[in-house]
CSV table of C-alpha atoms and ligand atoms in Angstrom, one decimal:
chain,number,residue,atom,x,y,z
F,1,MET,CA,57.3,-4.0,-66.7
F,2,ILE,CA,58.8,-7.1,-65.3
F,3,GLU,CA,61.3,-5.2,-63.2
F,4,MET,CA,58.4,-3.3,-61.7
F,5,MET,CA,56.6,-6.5,-60.8
F,6,ILE,CA,59.5,-8.1,-59.0
F,7,GLU,CA,60.5,-4.9,-57.2
F,8,PRO,CA,60.2,-5.7,-53.5
F,9,ILE,CA,57.7,-3.7,-51.6
F,10,THR,CA,59.6,-1.8,-49.0
F,11,THR,CA,58.5,0.8,-46.6
F,12,SER,CA,60.5,2.5,-43.9
F,13,GLU,CA,57.3,3.4,-42.0
F,14,ALA,CA,55.7,1.2,-39.5
F,15,PRO,CA,52.2,0.0,-40.5
F,16,THR,CA,49.8,2.8,-39.6
F,17,ALA,CA,46.6,2.4,-37.6
F,18,PRO,CA,43.4,2.7,-39.7
F,19,GLU,CA,42.9,6.4,-40.5
F,20,ARG,CA,40.6,8.0,-37.9
F,21,VAL,CA,37.8,9.9,-39.4
F,22,ASP,CA,37.9,13.7,-39.1
F,23,LEU,CA,34.7,15.1,-37.5
F,24,LEU,CA,35.4,18.7,-38.4
F,25,GLY,CA,33.5,19.8,-41.4
F,26,LEU,CA,30.6,17.3,-41.0
F,27,SER,CA,27.1,18.7,-41.1
F,28,ARG,CA,24.7,17.8,-38.3
F,29,GLU,CA,23.2,15.0,-40.5
F,30,ARG,CA,26.6,13.6,-41.5
F,31,LEU,CA,27.8,13.7,-38.0
F,32,ALA,CA,24.7,11.8,-36.8
F,33,ALA,CA,25.4,9.1,-39.5
F,34,VAL,CA,29.1,8.6,-38.6
F,35,LEU,CA,28.5,8.6,-34.9
F,36,ALA,CA,25.5,6.3,-35.0
F,37,PRO,CA,27.4,3.1,-34.5
F,38,VAL,CA,29.3,4.5,-31.5
F,39,VAL,CA,26.9,6.6,-29.4
F,40,ASP,CA,24.4,5.1,-27.1
F,41,LYS,CA,21.7,7.8,-27.3
F,42,PRO,CA,20.8,10.2,-30.2
F,43,PHE,CA,21.2,13.3,-28.1
F,44,ARG,CA,24.9,12.5,-27.8
F,45,VAL,CA,25.2,13.7,-31.4
F,46,LYS,CA,24.0,17.1,-30.4
F,47,GLN,CA,26.4,17.2,-27.5
F,48,VAL,CA,29.3,16.3,-29.7
F,49,TYR,CA,28.2,18.8,-32.4
F,50,GLN,CA,27.9,21.6,-29.8
F,51,ALA,CA,31.2,20.7,-28.2
F,52,LEU,CA,32.9,20.8,-31.6
F,53,TYR,CA,31.5,23.9,-33.1
F,54,GLU,CA,30.0,26.1,-30.4
F,55,ARG,CA,32.7,25.4,-27.8
F,56,GLY,CA,35.5,24.7,-30.1
F,57,ALA,CA,36.7,21.5,-28.3
F,58,ARG,CA,40.2,20.5,-29.4
F,59,ASP,CA,40.1,17.0,-27.9
F,60,PHE,CA,37.5,14.4,-26.9
F,61,ALA,CA,38.9,14.5,-23.4
F,62,GLU,CA,37.5,18.0,-23.1
F,63,MET,CA,33.9,16.7,-23.7
F,64,THR,CA,33.3,16.0,-20.0
F,65,GLU,CA,29.6,15.9,-20.5
F,66,LEU,CA,30.1,12.5,-22.1
F,67,SER,CA,31.0,9.4,-20.1
F,68,LYS,CA,34.7,8.5,-19.9
F,69,GLU,CA,34.0,5.3,-21.8
F,70,LEU,CA,32.3,7.1,-24.7
F,71,ARG,CA,35.2,9.6,-24.9
F,72,VAL,CA,37.6,6.8,-25.2
F,73,ARG,CA,35.6,5.1,-27.9
F,74,LEU,CA,35.2,8.3,-29.9
F,75,ALA,CA,39.0,9.0,-29.6
F,76,ALA,CA,39.8,5.6,-31.0
F,77,ARG,CA,37.7,6.1,-34.2
F,78,PHE,CA,37.6,9.8,-34.8
F,79,ARG,CA,39.8,12.8,-34.7
F,80,ILE,CA,39.2,16.6,-34.5
F,81,GLY,CA,41.2,17.9,-37.4
F,82,LEU,CA,42.4,21.3,-36.2
F,83,PRO,CA,45.3,22.5,-38.2
F,84,ALA,CA,48.8,23.0,-36.6
F,85,VAL,CA,49.7,26.6,-36.1
F,86,ALA,CA,52.9,26.9,-38.1
F,87,SER,CA,53.5,30.5,-37.1
F,88,ARG,CA,51.6,33.3,-35.5
F,89,HIS,CA,52.5,37.0,-35.8
F,90,GLU,CA,50.8,39.6,-33.7
F,91,SER,CA,50.8,43.1,-35.1
F,92,ALA,CA,51.2,46.3,-33.0
F,93,ASP,CA,47.5,47.1,-33.7
F,94,GLY,CA,46.4,43.7,-32.3
F,95,THR,CA,45.8,42.1,-35.6
F,96,CYS,CA,47.1,38.5,-35.5
F,97,LYS,CA,48.1,36.5,-38.5
F,98,TYR,CA,48.2,32.7,-38.4
F,99,LEU,CA,49.9,30.4,-40.8
F,100,PHE,CA,48.2,26.9,-40.6
F,101,ARG,CA,49.8,23.7,-41.8
F,102,LEU,CA,47.2,21.3,-43.1
F,103,HIS,CA,47.6,17.5,-43.0
F,104,ASP,CA,49.2,17.2,-46.4
F,105,GLY,CA,51.7,20.0,-45.8
F,106,ALA,CA,49.7,22.7,-47.6
F,107,THR,CA,49.7,26.0,-45.7
F,108,VAL,CA,47.1,28.7,-45.5
F,109,GLU,CA,46.9,32.0,-43.7
F,110,ALA,CA,44.1,33.5,-41.7
F,111,VAL,CA,43.9,36.7,-39.7
F,112,ASP,CA,42.1,37.9,-36.6
F,113,ILE,CA,41.3,41.6,-36.7
F,114,PRO,CA,40.1,43.0,-33.4
F,115,ASP,CA,38.2,46.2,-33.4
F,116,ASN,CA,36.8,47.8,-30.2
F,117,GLY,CA,36.3,44.4,-28.6
F,118,ARG,CA,34.7,42.9,-31.8
F,119,HIS,CA,36.7,40.3,-33.7
F,120,THR,CA,36.6,39.7,-37.5
F,121,PHE,CA,38.3,36.6,-38.7
F,122,CYS,CA,39.5,36.7,-42.3
F,123,ILE,CA,39.8,33.2,-43.5
F,124,SER,CA,41.0,31.3,-46.6
F,125,SER,CA,39.0,29.1,-49.0
F,126,GLN,CA,41.9,27.8,-51.1
F,127,ALA,CA,45.6,27.3,-50.4
F,128,GLY,CA,46.8,29.7,-53.1
F,129,CYS,CA,44.8,31.3,-55.9
F,130,ALA,CA,44.7,30.8,-59.6
F,131,LEU,CA,43.3,34.2,-60.5
F,132,ALA,CA,46.5,36.1,-60.7
F,133,CYS,CA,45.1,39.6,-60.1
F,134,THR,CA,48.1,41.9,-60.6
F,135,PHE,CA,47.7,43.7,-57.2
F,136,CYS,CA,47.4,40.6,-55.0
F,137,VAL,CA,50.3,38.7,-53.5
F,138,THR,CA,48.4,35.5,-53.1
F,139,GLY,CA,47.7,35.4,-56.8
F,140,TYR,CA,51.4,36.2,-57.5
F,141,TRP,CA,52.4,32.9,-55.8
F,142,GLY,CA,50.0,30.9,-57.9
F,143,ALA,CA,47.3,28.2,-57.6
F,144,GLY,CA,47.1,25.8,-54.8
F,145,ARG,CA,44.3,23.5,-53.9
F,146,ASN,CA,40.7,23.7,-52.7
F,147,LEU,CA,40.2,23.5,-48.9
F,148,THR,CA,37.6,21.2,-47.5
F,149,ALA,CA,34.6,22.5,-45.5
F,150,GLY,CA,36.4,21.1,-42.4
F,151,GLU,CA,39.6,22.9,-43.2
F,152,ILE,CA,37.7,26.2,-43.6
F,153,VAL,CA,35.7,25.8,-40.4
F,154,ALA,CA,38.8,24.7,-38.6
F,155,GLN,CA,40.5,28.1,-39.2
F,156,VAL,CA,37.7,29.8,-37.3
F,157,LEU,CA,37.9,27.2,-34.5
F,158,ALA,CA,41.6,27.3,-34.2
F,159,ILE,CA,41.8,31.1,-34.0
F,160,ARG,CA,39.0,31.1,-31.4
F,161,ALA,CA,40.8,28.6,-29.3
F,162,ASP,CA,44.1,30.5,-29.5
F,163,ARG,CA,42.4,33.8,-28.6
F,164,HIS,CA,40.0,32.3,-26.1
F,165,LEU,CA,37.0,33.8,-27.8
F,166,PRO,CA,33.4,32.8,-27.6
F,167,ALA,CA,31.3,32.3,-30.7
F,168,GLU,CA,29.1,35.3,-30.0
F,169,GLY,CA,29.8,38.5,-31.7
F,170,LEU,CA,32.3,37.1,-34.2
F,171,ASN,CA,32.4,38.2,-37.8
F,172,VAL,CA,33.8,36.0,-40.5
F,173,VAL,CA,34.9,37.2,-43.9
F,174,PHE,CA,36.1,35.0,-46.8
F,175,MET,CA,38.7,37.5,-47.8
F,176,GLY,CA,41.8,35.4,-47.1
F,177,MET,CA,43.6,33.3,-49.7
F,178,GLY,CA,41.7,31.9,-52.6
F,179,GLU,CA,38.5,32.5,-54.5
F,180,PRO,CA,35.5,31.2,-52.5
F,181,LEU,CA,33.3,30.7,-55.5
F,182,LEU,CA,35.8,28.5,-57.3
F,183,ASN,CA,35.4,26.2,-54.2
F,184,VAL,CA,31.7,26.7,-53.8
F,185,GLU,CA,30.8,23.2,-52.4
F,186,SER,CA,33.3,23.5,-49.5
F,187,VAL,CA,32.3,27.1,-48.8
F,188,ARG,CA,28.6,26.1,-48.7
F,189,GLY,CA,29.4,23.3,-46.3
F,190,ALA,CA,31.5,25.6,-44.1
F,191,VAL,CA,28.8,28.3,-44.1
F,192,GLU,CA,26.2,25.7,-43.2
F,193,ILE,CA,28.2,24.9,-40.1
F,194,LEU,CA,29.3,28.4,-39.2
F,195,THR,CA,25.7,29.7,-39.4
F,196,GLU,CA,24.8,27.2,-36.6
F,197,PHE,CA,26.6,29.6,-34.2
F,198,ILE,CA,27.2,32.8,-36.2
F,199,SER,CA,24.4,34.7,-37.9
F,200,PRO,CA,24.7,34.7,-41.7
F,201,HIS,CA,24.6,38.5,-41.4
F,202,ARG,CA,28.0,38.3,-39.7
F,203,ILE,CA,29.5,36.3,-42.5
F,204,THR,CA,30.7,37.8,-45.8
F,205,VAL,CA,31.8,35.9,-48.9
F,206,SER,CA,34.0,38.0,-51.1
F,207,THR,CA,34.3,37.1,-54.8
F,208,VAL,CA,35.6,38.4,-58.0
F,209,GLY,CA,32.2,37.4,-59.5
F,210,ILE,CA,32.4,33.8,-60.7
F,211,LEU,CA,29.0,33.6,-62.3
F,212,PRO,CA,28.2,29.9,-61.9
F,213,GLY,CA,29.2,30.2,-58.3
F,214,LEU,CA,26.9,33.2,-57.8
F,215,GLU,CA,24.0,31.3,-59.2
F,216,GLU,CA,24.7,28.5,-56.7
F,217,MET,CA,24.9,30.9,-53.9
F,218,ALA,CA,21.7,32.6,-54.8
F,219,ARG,CA,20.0,29.3,-54.0
F,220,TRP,CA,21.5,28.8,-50.5
F,221,GLU,CA,19.1,28.8,-47.7
F,222,ARG,CA,21.2,30.7,-45.2
F,223,ARG,CA,23.0,33.3,-47.4
F,224,PRO,CA,25.9,35.3,-46.0
F,225,ASN,CA,26.6,38.8,-47.1
F,226,LEU,CA,28.1,39.2,-50.6
F,227,ALA,CA,31.1,41.4,-51.4
F,228,VAL,CA,32.3,41.8,-55.0
F,229,SER,CA,35.8,42.8,-55.9
F,230,LEU,CA,35.4,45.4,-58.6
F,231,HIS,CA,38.5,47.5,-58.6
F,232,ALA,CA,37.9,49.2,-62.0
F,233,PRO,CA,35.0,51.0,-63.6
F,234,ASP,CA,35.3,49.6,-67.1
F,235,GLU,CA,36.1,46.4,-68.9
F,236,GLU,CA,39.5,47.4,-70.2
F,237,ARG,CA,41.0,48.4,-66.9
F,238,ARG,CA,39.4,45.6,-65.0
F,239,SER,CA,40.8,43.0,-67.4
F,240,ALA,CA,44.2,44.6,-67.1
F,241,VAL,CA,44.3,44.0,-63.3
F,242,MET,CA,41.9,41.0,-63.1
F,243,PRO,CA,42.4,38.5,-65.9
F,244,VAL,CA,39.2,36.8,-64.7
F,245,ASN,CA,37.3,39.7,-66.2
F,246,ARG,CA,37.9,38.2,-69.6
F,247,THR,CA,35.9,35.1,-68.7
F,248,TRP,CA,33.2,36.9,-66.7
F,249,PRO,CA,33.2,40.5,-67.8
F,250,LEU,CA,31.4,43.4,-66.1
F,251,ALA,CA,28.8,43.2,-68.9
F,252,GLU,CA,27.6,39.9,-67.5
F,253,LEU,CA,28.5,40.4,-63.8
F,254,LEU,CA,26.4,43.5,-63.2
F,255,PRO,CA,23.2,42.0,-64.7
F,256,ALA,CA,23.8,38.9,-62.6
F,257,LEU,CA,24.1,41.0,-59.5
F,258,ARG,CA,20.9,42.9,-60.3
F,259,ARG,CA,19.2,39.5,-60.3
F,260,TYR,CA,20.8,38.3,-57.1
F,261,PRO,CA,18.2,37.8,-54.4
F,262,LEU,CA,18.9,40.2,-51.5
F,263,GLU,CA,16.9,40.1,-48.3
F,264,LYS,CA,15.1,43.2,-47.3
F,265,GLY,CA,17.5,45.8,-45.8
F,266,ARG,CA,20.6,44.1,-47.0
F,267,LYS,CA,23.1,45.5,-49.5
F,268,LEU,CA,25.9,44.2,-51.7
F,269,THR,CA,29.3,45.4,-50.9
F,270,PHE,CA,31.7,46.5,-53.7
F,271,GLU,CA,35.3,46.4,-53.0
F,272,TYR,CA,37.3,48.9,-55.0
F,273,ILE,CA,41.1,49.0,-54.6
F,274,LEU,CA,42.5,52.5,-55.2
F,275,ILE,CA,45.7,52.5,-57.2
F,276,ARG,CA,47.4,55.9,-57.8
F,277,GLY,CA,47.0,57.2,-61.3
F,278,PHE,CA,45.1,54.1,-62.4
F,279,ASN,CA,41.5,54.2,-61.1
F,280,ASP,CA,41.5,57.0,-58.6
F,281,SER,CA,40.2,60.1,-60.4
F,282,LEU,CA,36.8,61.8,-59.8
F,283,ARG,CA,35.8,60.8,-63.4
F,284,ASP,CA,36.5,57.2,-62.3
F,285,ALA,CA,34.2,57.8,-59.2
F,286,ASP,CA,31.5,59.0,-61.6
F,287,GLN,CA,31.9,56.1,-63.9
F,288,LEU,CA,31.8,53.7,-61.0
F,289,SER,CA,28.6,55.4,-59.7
F,290,ARG,CA,27.0,54.9,-63.2
F,291,LEU,CA,28.1,51.3,-63.3
F,292,LEU,CA,26.3,50.5,-60.0
F,293,SER,CA,23.2,52.5,-60.7
F,294,GLY,CA,20.0,50.7,-59.5
F,295,LEU,CA,21.9,48.3,-57.2
F,296,LYS,CA,21.4,48.2,-53.4
F,297,ALA,CA,25.0,48.6,-52.6
F,298,LYS,CA,27.8,50.2,-50.6
F,299,VAL,CA,31.3,50.8,-51.7
F,300,ASN,CA,34.4,49.9,-49.6
F,301,LEU,CA,37.4,51.7,-50.9
F,302,ILE,CA,40.8,50.0,-50.2
F,303,PRO,CA,44.0,52.0,-50.7
F,304,VAL,CA,46.2,49.4,-52.4
F,305,ASN,CA,48.8,47.8,-50.2
F,306,PRO,CA,52.1,47.8,-52.0
F,307,ASP,CA,54.4,44.8,-51.9
F,308,PRO,CA,57.8,44.3,-53.5
F,309,VAL,CA,56.7,41.4,-55.5
F,310,LEU,CA,53.9,43.5,-57.1
F,311,GLY,CA,56.3,46.0,-58.8
F,312,GLU,CA,56.3,49.7,-58.5
F,313,ARG,CA,53.0,50.7,-60.0
F,314,MET,CA,50.9,49.4,-57.0
F,315,VAL,CA,51.0,52.6,-55.0
F,316,PRO,CA,48.0,54.0,-53.1
F,317,PRO,CA,46.8,57.6,-53.8
F,318,ASP,CA,47.4,60.4,-51.3
F,319,ASP,CA,44.9,60.7,-48.5
F,320,ASP,CA,43.4,63.8,-50.0
F,321,ARG,CA,42.6,62.0,-53.2
F,322,ILE,CA,41.2,59.0,-51.4
F,323,GLU,CA,38.9,61.3,-49.4
F,324,ALA,CA,37.9,63.2,-52.6
F,325,PHE,CA,37.0,59.9,-54.3
F,326,LYS,CA,34.9,58.8,-51.3
F,327,GLU,CA,33.2,62.2,-51.1
F,328,ARG,CA,32.3,62.1,-54.8
F,329,LEU,CA,30.6,58.7,-54.3
F,330,ARG,CA,28.7,60.1,-51.3
F,331,GLN,CA,27.5,63.1,-53.3
F,332,ARG,CA,26.2,60.6,-55.8
F,333,GLY,CA,24.2,58.9,-53.1
F,334,TRP,CA,26.4,56.0,-52.2
F,335,ILE,CA,27.5,54.7,-48.8
F,336,ALA,CA,31.2,54.7,-49.2
F,337,THR,CA,33.8,53.8,-46.6
F,338,ILE,CA,37.6,53.5,-46.6
F,339,ARG,CA,39.1,50.3,-45.3
F,340,ARG,CA,41.7,51.1,-42.8
F,341,ARG,CA,45.0,49.3,-43.1
F,342,ARG,CA,45.5,46.7,-40.4
F,343,GLY,CA,48.2,44.2,-39.6
F,344,ASP,CA,50.5,45.9,-42.0
F,345,ASP,CA,53.7,45.3,-40.0
F,346,VAL,CA,53.2,41.5,-40.1
F,347,SER,CA,52.1,41.4,-43.8
F,348,ALA,CA,48.5,40.5,-42.8
F,349,ALA,CA,46.9,43.3,-44.7
F,350,CYS,CA,44.6,42.8,-47.7
F,351,GLY,CA,46.2,41.1,-50.6
F,352,GLN,CA,49.3,40.3,-48.6
F,353,LEU,CA,48.5,36.7,-47.7
F,354,ARG,CA,50.8,34.1,-49.1
F,355,ALA,CA,51.1,30.4,-48.6
F,356,PHE,CA,54.9,30.6,-48.5
F,357,GLY,CA,57.3,33.0,-46.9
F,358,ARG,CA,58.8,35.3,-49.5
F,359,GLU,CA,62.1,33.9,-48.3
F,360,ALA,CA,61.0,30.3,-49.0
F,361,ARG,CA,63.8,28.6,-50.7
F,362,GLY,CA,63.4,26.7,-53.9
F,363,PHE,CA,59.8,27.6,-54.3
F,364,ARG,CA,59.1,28.5,-57.9
F,365,GLY,CA,56.5,31.2,-57.9
F,366,LYS,CA,55.6,33.1,-61.0
F,367,GLY,CA,58.4,35.5,-60.3
F,368,ALA,CA,60.9,32.6,-60.4
F,369,GLY,CA,60.3,31.9,-64.0
F,370,GLN,CA,57.2,29.6,-63.8
F,371,PRO,CA,55.0,30.0,-66.9
S,401,SAH,N1,39.1,36.1,-54.4
S,401,SAH,C1,38.2,36.9,-53.5
S,401,SAH,C2,38.5,36.7,-52.1
S,401,SAH,C3,39.9,37.3,-51.7
S,401,SAH,S1,39.5,38.8,-50.9
S,401,SAH,C4,38.1,38.3,-53.9
S,401,SAH,O1,39.0,38.7,-54.7
S,401,SAH,O2,37.2,39.0,-53.5
S,401,SAH,C5,40.8,39.7,-51.0
S,401,SAH,C6,40.4,41.1,-50.9
S,401,SAH,O3,41.6,41.8,-50.7
S,401,SAH,C7,39.8,41.6,-52.1
S,401,SAH,O4,38.9,42.6,-52.0
S,401,SAH,C8,41.0,42.0,-52.9
S,401,SAH,O5,40.7,42.7,-53.9
S,401,SAH,C9,41.8,42.7,-51.8
S,401,SAH,N2,43.2,42.9,-52.1
S,401,SAH,C10,44.0,42.0,-52.8
S,401,SAH,N3,45.2,42.5,-53.0
S,401,SAH,C11,45.2,43.7,-52.4
S,401,SAH,C12,46.2,44.7,-52.2
S,401,SAH,N4,47.4,44.6,-52.6
S,401,SAH,N5,45.9,45.8,-51.5
S,401,SAH,C13,44.6,46.0,-51.0
S,401,SAH,N6,43.7,45.0,-51.1
S,401,SAH,C14,43.9,43.9,-51.8
């Protein structure tokens, strides 16, 4: 104890300036509160808000609608916390994968998927994922931390800035790394901001079905679309590939989804990964159809993307079998689509996002003997 007390305080770093407050992630009200001591007129708050989120300004210097003096004052106290682009890989099909480095060194991936002039941004809600689904590379690498609302919104703004895209016409899907409903407060904050410039109909939250999170989401004012990762038509098989099913089994998930408030004309989306010989038979399609009966829903079939870390069983069915599965669902009256594989050549496809390169040295993922 004494030794600790007399230990000299040494630091190799120069004293740092007081931390500037990050404006990204603040709601309109919060922004008004933190800007109040600095701005001269209330409408300046709206100008800053629009510059930040609608225009995606990276710097106060870009906010030329404000006086020079105000820009300097803002820059002295605040920052715009856009993440650094650690790497960027563009696929032959135009899909572009970003690795962002956050202020504490955590890294997250996000993907821009262009399609006929439309862009869908697939963004992360956590750096890593604790759910350990057996088919997903993010889960293989293990848990990370929750992102803040600002860190979520910043992914959208950073990709937009890099790709020079306007806010109009964008789709955003929470299908990157992490489980959005295990970080429900940040996701709510991010959705609140994103829906200022993107319609909630163009935003989709994808979840394994965390029931307390679903109950929260049911109360949101501007609700995005809901996609549920199902992947198997019965408890036993779902638990085998998604350990979370033991906590929130289908027997509780389906009734919760039947209670979930859907606006008129909207549908739930069910994501169903097709794994050869595991869940891809016509009987499975029938069982899936029975499971969903009574729900307003469509089914998105996703041929599993194999990855060396996932082992040899994660193989997609042949095209004929995938087609036959889809047709069977259609015969039973469901809207069923097959998700095309995108960004495959840069490991940007579904379930291939990881916080660390596979080659990362010294990182002890599950495969490296971590419990
Ligand atoms: N945790 C949420 C959000 C991540 S979304 C969720 O699971 O819904 C990730 C989407 O990609 C999910 O539909 C997931 O099931 C799918 N996915 C994961 N691994 C995959 C793989 N190897 N091949 C194809 N899709 C995969």
